[in-house]
Coordinates of C-alpha atoms and ligand atoms in Angstrom, one line a residue:
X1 CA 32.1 -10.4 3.8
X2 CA 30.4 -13.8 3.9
X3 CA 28.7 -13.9 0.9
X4 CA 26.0 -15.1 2.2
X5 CA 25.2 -12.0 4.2
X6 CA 23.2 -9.8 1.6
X7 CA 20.3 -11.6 1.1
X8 CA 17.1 -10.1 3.1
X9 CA 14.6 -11.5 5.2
X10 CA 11.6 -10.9 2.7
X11 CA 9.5 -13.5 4.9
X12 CA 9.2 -12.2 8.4
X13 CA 11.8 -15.1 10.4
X14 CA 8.4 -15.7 12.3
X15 CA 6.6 -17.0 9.4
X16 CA 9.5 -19.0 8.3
X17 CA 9.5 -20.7 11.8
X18 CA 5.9 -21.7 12.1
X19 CA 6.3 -23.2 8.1
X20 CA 9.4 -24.9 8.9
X21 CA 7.3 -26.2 12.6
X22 CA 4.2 -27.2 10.0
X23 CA 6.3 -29.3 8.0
X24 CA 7.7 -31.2 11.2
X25 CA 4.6 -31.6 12.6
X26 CA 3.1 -33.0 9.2
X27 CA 3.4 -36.4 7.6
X28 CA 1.0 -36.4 4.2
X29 CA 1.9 -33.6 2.7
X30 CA 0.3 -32.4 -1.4
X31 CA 1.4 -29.5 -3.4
X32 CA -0.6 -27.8 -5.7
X33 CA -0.7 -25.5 -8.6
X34 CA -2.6 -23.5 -10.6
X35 CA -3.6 -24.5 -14.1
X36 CA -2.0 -25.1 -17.1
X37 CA 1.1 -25.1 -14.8
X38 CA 3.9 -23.1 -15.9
X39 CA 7.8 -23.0 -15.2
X40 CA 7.5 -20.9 -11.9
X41 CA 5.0 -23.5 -10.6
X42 CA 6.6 -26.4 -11.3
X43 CA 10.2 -25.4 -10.7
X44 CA 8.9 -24.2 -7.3
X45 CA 6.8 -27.1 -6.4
X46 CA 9.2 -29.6 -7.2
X47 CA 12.1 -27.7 -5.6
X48 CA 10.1 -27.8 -2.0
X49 CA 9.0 -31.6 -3.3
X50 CA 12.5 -32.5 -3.0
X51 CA 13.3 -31.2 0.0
X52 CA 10.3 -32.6 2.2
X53 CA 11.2 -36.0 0.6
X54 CA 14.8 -35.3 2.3
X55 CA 13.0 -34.5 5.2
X56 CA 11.2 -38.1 5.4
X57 CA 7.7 -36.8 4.1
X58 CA 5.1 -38.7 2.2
X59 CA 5.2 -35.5 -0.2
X60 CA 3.0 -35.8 -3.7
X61 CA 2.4 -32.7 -6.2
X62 CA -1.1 -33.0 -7.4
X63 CA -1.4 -30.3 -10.8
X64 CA -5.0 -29.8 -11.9
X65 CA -3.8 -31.0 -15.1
X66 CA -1.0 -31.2 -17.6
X67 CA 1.9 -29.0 -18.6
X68 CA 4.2 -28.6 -21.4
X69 CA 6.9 -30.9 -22.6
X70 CA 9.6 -28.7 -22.4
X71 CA 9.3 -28.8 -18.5
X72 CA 9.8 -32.5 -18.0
X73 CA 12.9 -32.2 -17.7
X74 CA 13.2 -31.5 -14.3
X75 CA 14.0 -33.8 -11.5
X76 CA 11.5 -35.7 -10.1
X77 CA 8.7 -34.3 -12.7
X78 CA 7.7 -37.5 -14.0
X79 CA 6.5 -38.2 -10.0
X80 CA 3.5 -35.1 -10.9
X81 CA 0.0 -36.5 -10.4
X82 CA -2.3 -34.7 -12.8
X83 CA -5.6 -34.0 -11.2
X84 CA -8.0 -34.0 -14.6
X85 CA -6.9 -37.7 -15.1
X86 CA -7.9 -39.3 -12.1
X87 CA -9.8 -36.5 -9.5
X88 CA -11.4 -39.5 -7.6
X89 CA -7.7 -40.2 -6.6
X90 CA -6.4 -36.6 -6.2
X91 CA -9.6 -36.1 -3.7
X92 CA -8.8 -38.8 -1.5
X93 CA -5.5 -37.6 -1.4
X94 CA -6.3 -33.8 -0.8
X95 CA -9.1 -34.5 1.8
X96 CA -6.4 -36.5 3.8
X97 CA -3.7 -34.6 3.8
X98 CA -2.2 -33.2 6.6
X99 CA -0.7 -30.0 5.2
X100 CA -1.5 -28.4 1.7
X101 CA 0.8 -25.9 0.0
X102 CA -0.5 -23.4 -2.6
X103 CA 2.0 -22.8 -5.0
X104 CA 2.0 -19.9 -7.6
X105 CA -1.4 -18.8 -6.9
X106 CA -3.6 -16.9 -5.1
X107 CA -6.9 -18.2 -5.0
X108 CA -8.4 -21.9 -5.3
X109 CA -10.8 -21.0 -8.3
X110 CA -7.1 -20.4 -9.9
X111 CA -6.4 -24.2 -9.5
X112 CA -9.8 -25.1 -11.8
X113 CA -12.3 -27.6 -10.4
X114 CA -9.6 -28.8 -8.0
X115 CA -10.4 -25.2 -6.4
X116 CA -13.4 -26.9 -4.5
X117 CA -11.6 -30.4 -3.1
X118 CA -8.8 -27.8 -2.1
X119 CA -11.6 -25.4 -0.4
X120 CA -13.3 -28.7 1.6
X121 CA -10.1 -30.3 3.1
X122 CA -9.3 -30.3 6.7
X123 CA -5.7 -29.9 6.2
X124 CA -3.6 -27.2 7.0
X125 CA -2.5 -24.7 4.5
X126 CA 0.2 -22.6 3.5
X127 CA 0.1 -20.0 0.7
X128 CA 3.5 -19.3 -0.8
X129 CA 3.1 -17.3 -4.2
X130 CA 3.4 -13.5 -6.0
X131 CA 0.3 -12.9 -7.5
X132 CA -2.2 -9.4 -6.1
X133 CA -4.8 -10.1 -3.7
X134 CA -4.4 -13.4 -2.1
X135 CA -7.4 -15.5 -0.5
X136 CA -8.3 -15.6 2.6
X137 CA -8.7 -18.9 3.6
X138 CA -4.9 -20.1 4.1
X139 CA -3.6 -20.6 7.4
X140 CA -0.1 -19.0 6.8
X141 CA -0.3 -16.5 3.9
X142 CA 3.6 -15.8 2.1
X143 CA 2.6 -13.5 -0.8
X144 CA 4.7 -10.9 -2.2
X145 CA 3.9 -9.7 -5.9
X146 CA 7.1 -7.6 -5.6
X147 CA 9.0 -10.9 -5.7
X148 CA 9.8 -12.2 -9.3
X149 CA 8.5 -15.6 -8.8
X150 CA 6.9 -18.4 -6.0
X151 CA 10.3 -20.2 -6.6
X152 CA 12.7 -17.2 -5.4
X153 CA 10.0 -17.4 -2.5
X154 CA 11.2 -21.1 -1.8
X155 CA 14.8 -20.2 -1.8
X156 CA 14.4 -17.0 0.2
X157 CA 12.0 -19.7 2.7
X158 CA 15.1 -22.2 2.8
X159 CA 17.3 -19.9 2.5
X160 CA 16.1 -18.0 5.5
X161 CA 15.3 -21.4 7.5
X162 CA 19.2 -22.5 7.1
X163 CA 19.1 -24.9 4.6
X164 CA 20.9 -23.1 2.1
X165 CA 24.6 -26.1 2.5
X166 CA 21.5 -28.9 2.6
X167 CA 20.3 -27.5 -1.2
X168 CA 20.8 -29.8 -3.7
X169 CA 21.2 -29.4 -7.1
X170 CA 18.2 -30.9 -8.4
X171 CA 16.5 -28.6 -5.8
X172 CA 18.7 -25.5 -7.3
X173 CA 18.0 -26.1 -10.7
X174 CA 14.0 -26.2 -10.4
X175 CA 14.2 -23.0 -8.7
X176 CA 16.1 -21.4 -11.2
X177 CA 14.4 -22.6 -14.0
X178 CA 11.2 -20.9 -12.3
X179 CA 13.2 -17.8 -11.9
X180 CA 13.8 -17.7 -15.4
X181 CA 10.6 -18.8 -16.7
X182 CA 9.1 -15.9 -14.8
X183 CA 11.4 -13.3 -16.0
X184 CA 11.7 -13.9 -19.6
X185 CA 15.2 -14.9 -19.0
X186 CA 15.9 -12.3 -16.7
X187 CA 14.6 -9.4 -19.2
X188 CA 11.7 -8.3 -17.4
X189 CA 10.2 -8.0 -13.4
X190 CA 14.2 -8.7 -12.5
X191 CA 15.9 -6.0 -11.8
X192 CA 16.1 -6.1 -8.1
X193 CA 20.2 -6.8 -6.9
X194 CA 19.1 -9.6 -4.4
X195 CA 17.8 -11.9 -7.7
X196 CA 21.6 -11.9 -9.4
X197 CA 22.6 -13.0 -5.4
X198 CA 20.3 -15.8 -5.6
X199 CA 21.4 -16.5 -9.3
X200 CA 25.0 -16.6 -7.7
X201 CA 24.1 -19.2 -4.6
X202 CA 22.4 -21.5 -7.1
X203 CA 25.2 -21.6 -9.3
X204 CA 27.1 -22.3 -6.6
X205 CA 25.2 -25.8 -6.6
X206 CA 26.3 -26.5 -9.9
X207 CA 23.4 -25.5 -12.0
X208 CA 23.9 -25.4 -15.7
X209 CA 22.3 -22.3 -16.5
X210 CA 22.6 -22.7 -20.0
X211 CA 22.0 -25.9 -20.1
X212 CA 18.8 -25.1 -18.4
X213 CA 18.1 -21.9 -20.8
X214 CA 18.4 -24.5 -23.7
X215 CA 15.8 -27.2 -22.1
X216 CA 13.5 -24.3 -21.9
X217 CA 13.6 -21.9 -25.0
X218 CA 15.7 -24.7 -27.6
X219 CA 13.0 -27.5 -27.2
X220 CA 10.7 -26.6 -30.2
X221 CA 8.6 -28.9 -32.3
X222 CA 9.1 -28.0 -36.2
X223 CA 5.4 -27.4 -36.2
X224 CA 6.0 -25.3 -32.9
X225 CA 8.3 -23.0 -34.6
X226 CA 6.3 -22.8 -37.8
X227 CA 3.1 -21.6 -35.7
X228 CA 5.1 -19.1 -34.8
X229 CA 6.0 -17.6 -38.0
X230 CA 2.4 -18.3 -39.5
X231 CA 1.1 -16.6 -36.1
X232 CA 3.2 -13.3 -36.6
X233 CA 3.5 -12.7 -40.5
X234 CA -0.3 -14.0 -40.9
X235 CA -2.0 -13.4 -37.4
X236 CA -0.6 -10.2 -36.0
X237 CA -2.1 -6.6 -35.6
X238 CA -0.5 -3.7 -34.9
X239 CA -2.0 -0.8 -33.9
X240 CA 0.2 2.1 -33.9
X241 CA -1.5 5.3 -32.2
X242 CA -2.4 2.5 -29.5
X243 CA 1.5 1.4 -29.1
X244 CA -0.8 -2.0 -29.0
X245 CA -0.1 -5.4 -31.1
X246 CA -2.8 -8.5 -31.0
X247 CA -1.6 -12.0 -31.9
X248 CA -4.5 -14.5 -32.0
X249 CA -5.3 -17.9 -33.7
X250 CA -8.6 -19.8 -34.3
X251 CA -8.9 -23.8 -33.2
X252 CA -8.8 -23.9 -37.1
X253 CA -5.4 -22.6 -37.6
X254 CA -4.3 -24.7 -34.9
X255 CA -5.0 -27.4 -36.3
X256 CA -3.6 -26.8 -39.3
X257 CA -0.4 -27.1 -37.4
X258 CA -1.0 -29.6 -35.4
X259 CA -1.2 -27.6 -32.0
X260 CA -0.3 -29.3 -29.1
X261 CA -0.3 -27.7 -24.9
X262 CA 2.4 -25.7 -24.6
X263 CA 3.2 -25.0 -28.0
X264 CA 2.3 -21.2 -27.9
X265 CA 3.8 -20.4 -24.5
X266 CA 5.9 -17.4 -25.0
X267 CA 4.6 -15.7 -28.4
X268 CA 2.8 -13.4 -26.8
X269 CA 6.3 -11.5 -25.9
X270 CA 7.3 -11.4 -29.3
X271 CA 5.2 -8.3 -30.3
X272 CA 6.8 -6.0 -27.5
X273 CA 10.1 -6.0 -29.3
X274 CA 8.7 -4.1 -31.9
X275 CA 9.6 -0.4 -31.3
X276 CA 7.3 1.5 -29.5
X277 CA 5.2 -1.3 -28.4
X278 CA 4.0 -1.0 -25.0
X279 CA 1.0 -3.7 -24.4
X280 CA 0.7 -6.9 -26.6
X281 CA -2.0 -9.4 -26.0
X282 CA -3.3 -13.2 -27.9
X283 CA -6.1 -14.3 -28.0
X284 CA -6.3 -17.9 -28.6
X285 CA -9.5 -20.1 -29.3
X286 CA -9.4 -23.0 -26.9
X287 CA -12.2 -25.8 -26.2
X288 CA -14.8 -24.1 -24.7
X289 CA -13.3 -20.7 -23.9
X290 CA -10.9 -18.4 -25.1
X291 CA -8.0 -17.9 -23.7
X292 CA -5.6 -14.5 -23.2
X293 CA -2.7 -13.4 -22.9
X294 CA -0.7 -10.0 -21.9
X295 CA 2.2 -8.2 -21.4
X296 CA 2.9 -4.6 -21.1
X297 CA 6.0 -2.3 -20.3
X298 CA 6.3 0.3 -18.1
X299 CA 3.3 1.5 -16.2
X300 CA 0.5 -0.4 -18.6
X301 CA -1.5 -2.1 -16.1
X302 CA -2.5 -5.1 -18.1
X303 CA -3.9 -7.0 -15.3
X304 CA -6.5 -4.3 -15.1
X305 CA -6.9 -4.3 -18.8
X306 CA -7.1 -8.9 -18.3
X307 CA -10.1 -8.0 -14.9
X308 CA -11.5 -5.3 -16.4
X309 CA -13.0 -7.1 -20.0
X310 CA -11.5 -11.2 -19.7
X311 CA -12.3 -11.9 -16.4
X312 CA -8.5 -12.3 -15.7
X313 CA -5.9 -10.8 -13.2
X314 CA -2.5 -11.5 -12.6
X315 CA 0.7 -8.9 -12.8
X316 CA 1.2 -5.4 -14.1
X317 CA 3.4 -6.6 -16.6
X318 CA 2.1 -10.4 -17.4
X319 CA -1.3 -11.2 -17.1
X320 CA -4.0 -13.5 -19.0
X321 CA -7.9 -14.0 -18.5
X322 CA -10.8 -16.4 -20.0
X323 CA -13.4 -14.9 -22.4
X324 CA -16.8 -17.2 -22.6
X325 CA -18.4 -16.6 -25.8
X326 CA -17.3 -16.6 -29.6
X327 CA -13.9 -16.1 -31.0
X328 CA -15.1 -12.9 -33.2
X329 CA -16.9 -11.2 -29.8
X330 CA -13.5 -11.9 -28.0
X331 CA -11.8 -9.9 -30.9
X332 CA -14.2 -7.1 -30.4
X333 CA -14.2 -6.9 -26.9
X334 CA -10.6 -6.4 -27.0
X335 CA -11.1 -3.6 -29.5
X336 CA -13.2 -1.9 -27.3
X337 CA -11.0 -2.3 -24.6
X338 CA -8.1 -0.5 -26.3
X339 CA -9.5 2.3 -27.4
X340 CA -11.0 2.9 -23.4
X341 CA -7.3 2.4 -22.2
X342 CA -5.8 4.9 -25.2
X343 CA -4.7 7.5 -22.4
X344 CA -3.1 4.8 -19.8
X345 CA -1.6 3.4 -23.2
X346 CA -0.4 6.8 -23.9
X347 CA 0.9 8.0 -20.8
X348 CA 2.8 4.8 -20.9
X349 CA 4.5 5.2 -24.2
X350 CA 5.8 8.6 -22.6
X351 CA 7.7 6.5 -19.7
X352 CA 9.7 4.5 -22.6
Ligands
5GP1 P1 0.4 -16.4 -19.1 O1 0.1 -15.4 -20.1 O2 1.9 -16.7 -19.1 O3 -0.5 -17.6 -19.2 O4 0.1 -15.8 -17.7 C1 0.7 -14.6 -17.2 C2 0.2 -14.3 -15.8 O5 -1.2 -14.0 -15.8 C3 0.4 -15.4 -14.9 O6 1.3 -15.0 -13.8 C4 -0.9 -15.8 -14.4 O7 -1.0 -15.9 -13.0 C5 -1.8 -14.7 -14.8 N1 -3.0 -15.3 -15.5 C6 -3.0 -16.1 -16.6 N2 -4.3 -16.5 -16.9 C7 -5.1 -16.0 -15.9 C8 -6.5 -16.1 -15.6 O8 -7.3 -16.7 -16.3 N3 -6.9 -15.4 -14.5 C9 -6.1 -14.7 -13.7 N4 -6.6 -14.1 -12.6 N5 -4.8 -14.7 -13.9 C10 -4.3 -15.3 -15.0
MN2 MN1 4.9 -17.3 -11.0

C-alpha cells in the first residue's frame, strides 16, 4: 500500500479545484487572521504563504496585530505585516487585492477593526478554518470544526491538490506547529487516525518535531514562568461540587510581573489536570476589556458557556470571549454562570 493512500478527501475535490483555479487566476494575494494570532493561524498562514510565493505570487500576511514571541520562529514570520501598526497601509493593500484568504476564523468581526476593510474589499475570498458557524459572505467556504486545526486544512488542501512531493520543509513545519498548538501537543481534539498520517507525511519532510515542541512550550521568560506559579498557588479557585477551577489575574498583578503578550497563553490548561476537573476558565484584566478563556472535557460545552455570558464562541472544548465592564462584575458573572450550568457540569463529570 502506497502510503499515501489513506488520507481522505475531507474538502470535496471540487472545492480544491476552483481554490487551486483562484490562486492561478490571482496575482495580489493577503492572508489574514484573527486576533491575537495564535499557533494554528500562523503556522497555517505562513505554510500557504510559502507556497503561493513558490507559485510566483505577490503573497503578504496582514495579522490585525501582534503575536507572541515564541512563534517567530517560523520561516518567513518576520515577513507578517501587523495591521494595528500601520492600517492606512494594510487597507490599501486589502482593498486591492485580488484574492483574500481567511485563516482560522470564521467571521470578520473575529479579525478586530480589520473585520470592516476585510468586509469592503472587492477581492475574492476564500474561507479556510474550523471554528462553528461560518459567515456568509466568502466566496468559497472550507470549514470543518471536526478538523483539529486551519493548518491540517492546508495540508489536507495541498495534499488533495497534489502538491504533497512540492512540500517543503519550511512549509511542513508551520503546519505542524499549528497542529500542535491546537491540540495541546496532541492531548486533546486529536484523536482521529488520519492526524498521526499527516504527523507521518510531515515528518517525512524532515520536521524536527521536538525541536519544534521545544520552540513552542521551552521558550519561557523567568517572569513568564513565575506568573505562572503566582497565578496558580495565589490566583486559583477550585470549586469542587462544580468539577470547575477559575484562574484569573488583575492588570495589577500583571504588572507586578512584568506581563508581556503571550505570556499567559496556555495556563488556562493547567487546572484540568487536577482530578475531576471538567471545565476551567481565566479571566484576565486586559486594557479596556476582559478577556477569557476555557476549556472543558468531555461533553462541557464551553463555547456555549463563552456565548452564553462573555460574548464569546469558539469549540466545545477550547473557547474564550470578551466581558466589557469591571474585573469584579466579570468574576460574578462567571459565578453566576456556573451554578446555571451545575447539571451540564454534572452530567459531564459522569462521562470521565
Ligand atoms: P484561547 O483561549 O486559546 O484564546 O482561544 C480558544 C478558542 O476560543 C480559539 O479557538 C478561539 O477561536 C476561540 N475564541 C477565543 N476568544 C474568542 C472570542 O472572543 N470570541 C469567539 N467567538 N471565540 C473566541
Ligand atoms: Mn485554530
Amino acid at each position: 500500500m502506497k502510503f499515501t493512500e489513506s488520507i481522505s478527501d475531507v474538502i470535496p475535490p471540487q472545492k480544491v479545484e476552483e481554490i487551486m483555479a483562484s490562486i492561478d487566476r490571482s496575482e495580489k494575494i493577503v492572508i489574514t487572521t484573527h486576533l491575537s494570532p495564535d499557533g494554528d493561524a500562523l503556522g497555517s498562514s505562513l505554510a500557504l504563504y510559502h507556497y503561493l510565493k513558490s507559485k510566483g505570487k505577490k503573497a503578504r500576511i496582514i495579522v490585525p496585530n501582534s503575536y507572541p514571541n515564541f512563534l517567530k520562529w517560523m520561516k518567513g514570520s518576520g515577513e507578517i505585516e501587523i495591521y494595528e501598526y500601520n492600517p492606512e497601509a494594510a487597507k490599501h493593500i486589502l482593498s486591492s487585492a485580488d484574492l483574500i484568504f481567511s485563516l482560522d476564523y470564521n467571521i470578520s468581526k473575529r479579525a478586530g477593526d480589520m473585520g470592516t476593510t476585510l468586509d469592503e474589499s472587492p477581492a475574492r475570498k476564500i474561507l479556510i478554518d474550523h471554528h462553528l458557524f461560518p459567515g456568509d459572505n466568502f466566496d468559497i467556504t472550507v470549514s470543518y470544526p471536526e478538523i483539529s486545526s486551519t493548518s491540517e486544512l492546508i495540508f489536507r488542501l495541498l495534499f488533495q491538490a497534489g502538491k504533497y512531493d512540492e512540500l517543503t520543509q519550511a512549509e511542513a513545519e508551520c503546519i505542524y506547529c499549528g497542529m500542535m498548538t491546537d491540540t495541546g501537543g496532541f492531548t486533546f481534539n486529536s484523536s482521529e487516525p488520519e492526524i498521526f498520517e499527516i504527523i507521518s507525511l510531515l515528518l517525512r519532510k524532515n520536521v524536527d518535531k521536538d525541536a519544534i515542541y521545544s520552540h513552542v512550550f521551552h521558550n519561557y521568560s523567568a517572569d513568564r514562568f513565575r506568573l505562572l506559579g503566582f497565578t496558580l498557588s495565589q490566583r486559583m479557585e477550585i470549586y469542587h461540587e462544580l468539577h470547575s477551577a477559575l484562574i484569573h489575574l488583575s492588570r495589577e498583578d500583571q504588572a507586578q510581573f512584568r506581563f508581556s503578550k503571550g505570556d499567559t497563553e496556555g495556563f488556562v490548561n493547567y487546572p484540568l489536570s487536577i482530578k475531576n476537573i471538567i471545565f476551567s476558565t481565566f479571566i484576565r484584566e486586559d486594557e479596556g476589556l476582559i478577556k477569557l478563556s476555557f476549556r472543558s472535557q468531555k461533553s462541557f460545552p464551553c463555547n456555549e458557556f463563552a456565548a452564553e455570558f462573555f460574548n464569546g464562541g469558539g469549540h466545545l472544548n477550547a473557547s474564550g470571549g470578551e466581558f466589557y465592564g469591571t474585573y469584579e462584575e466579570a468574576l460574578r458573572t462567571y459565578s453566576k454562570g456556573l451554578k446555571r450550568y451545575e447539571e451540564k457540569l454534572k452530567e459531564a463529570k459522569n462521562e470521565l
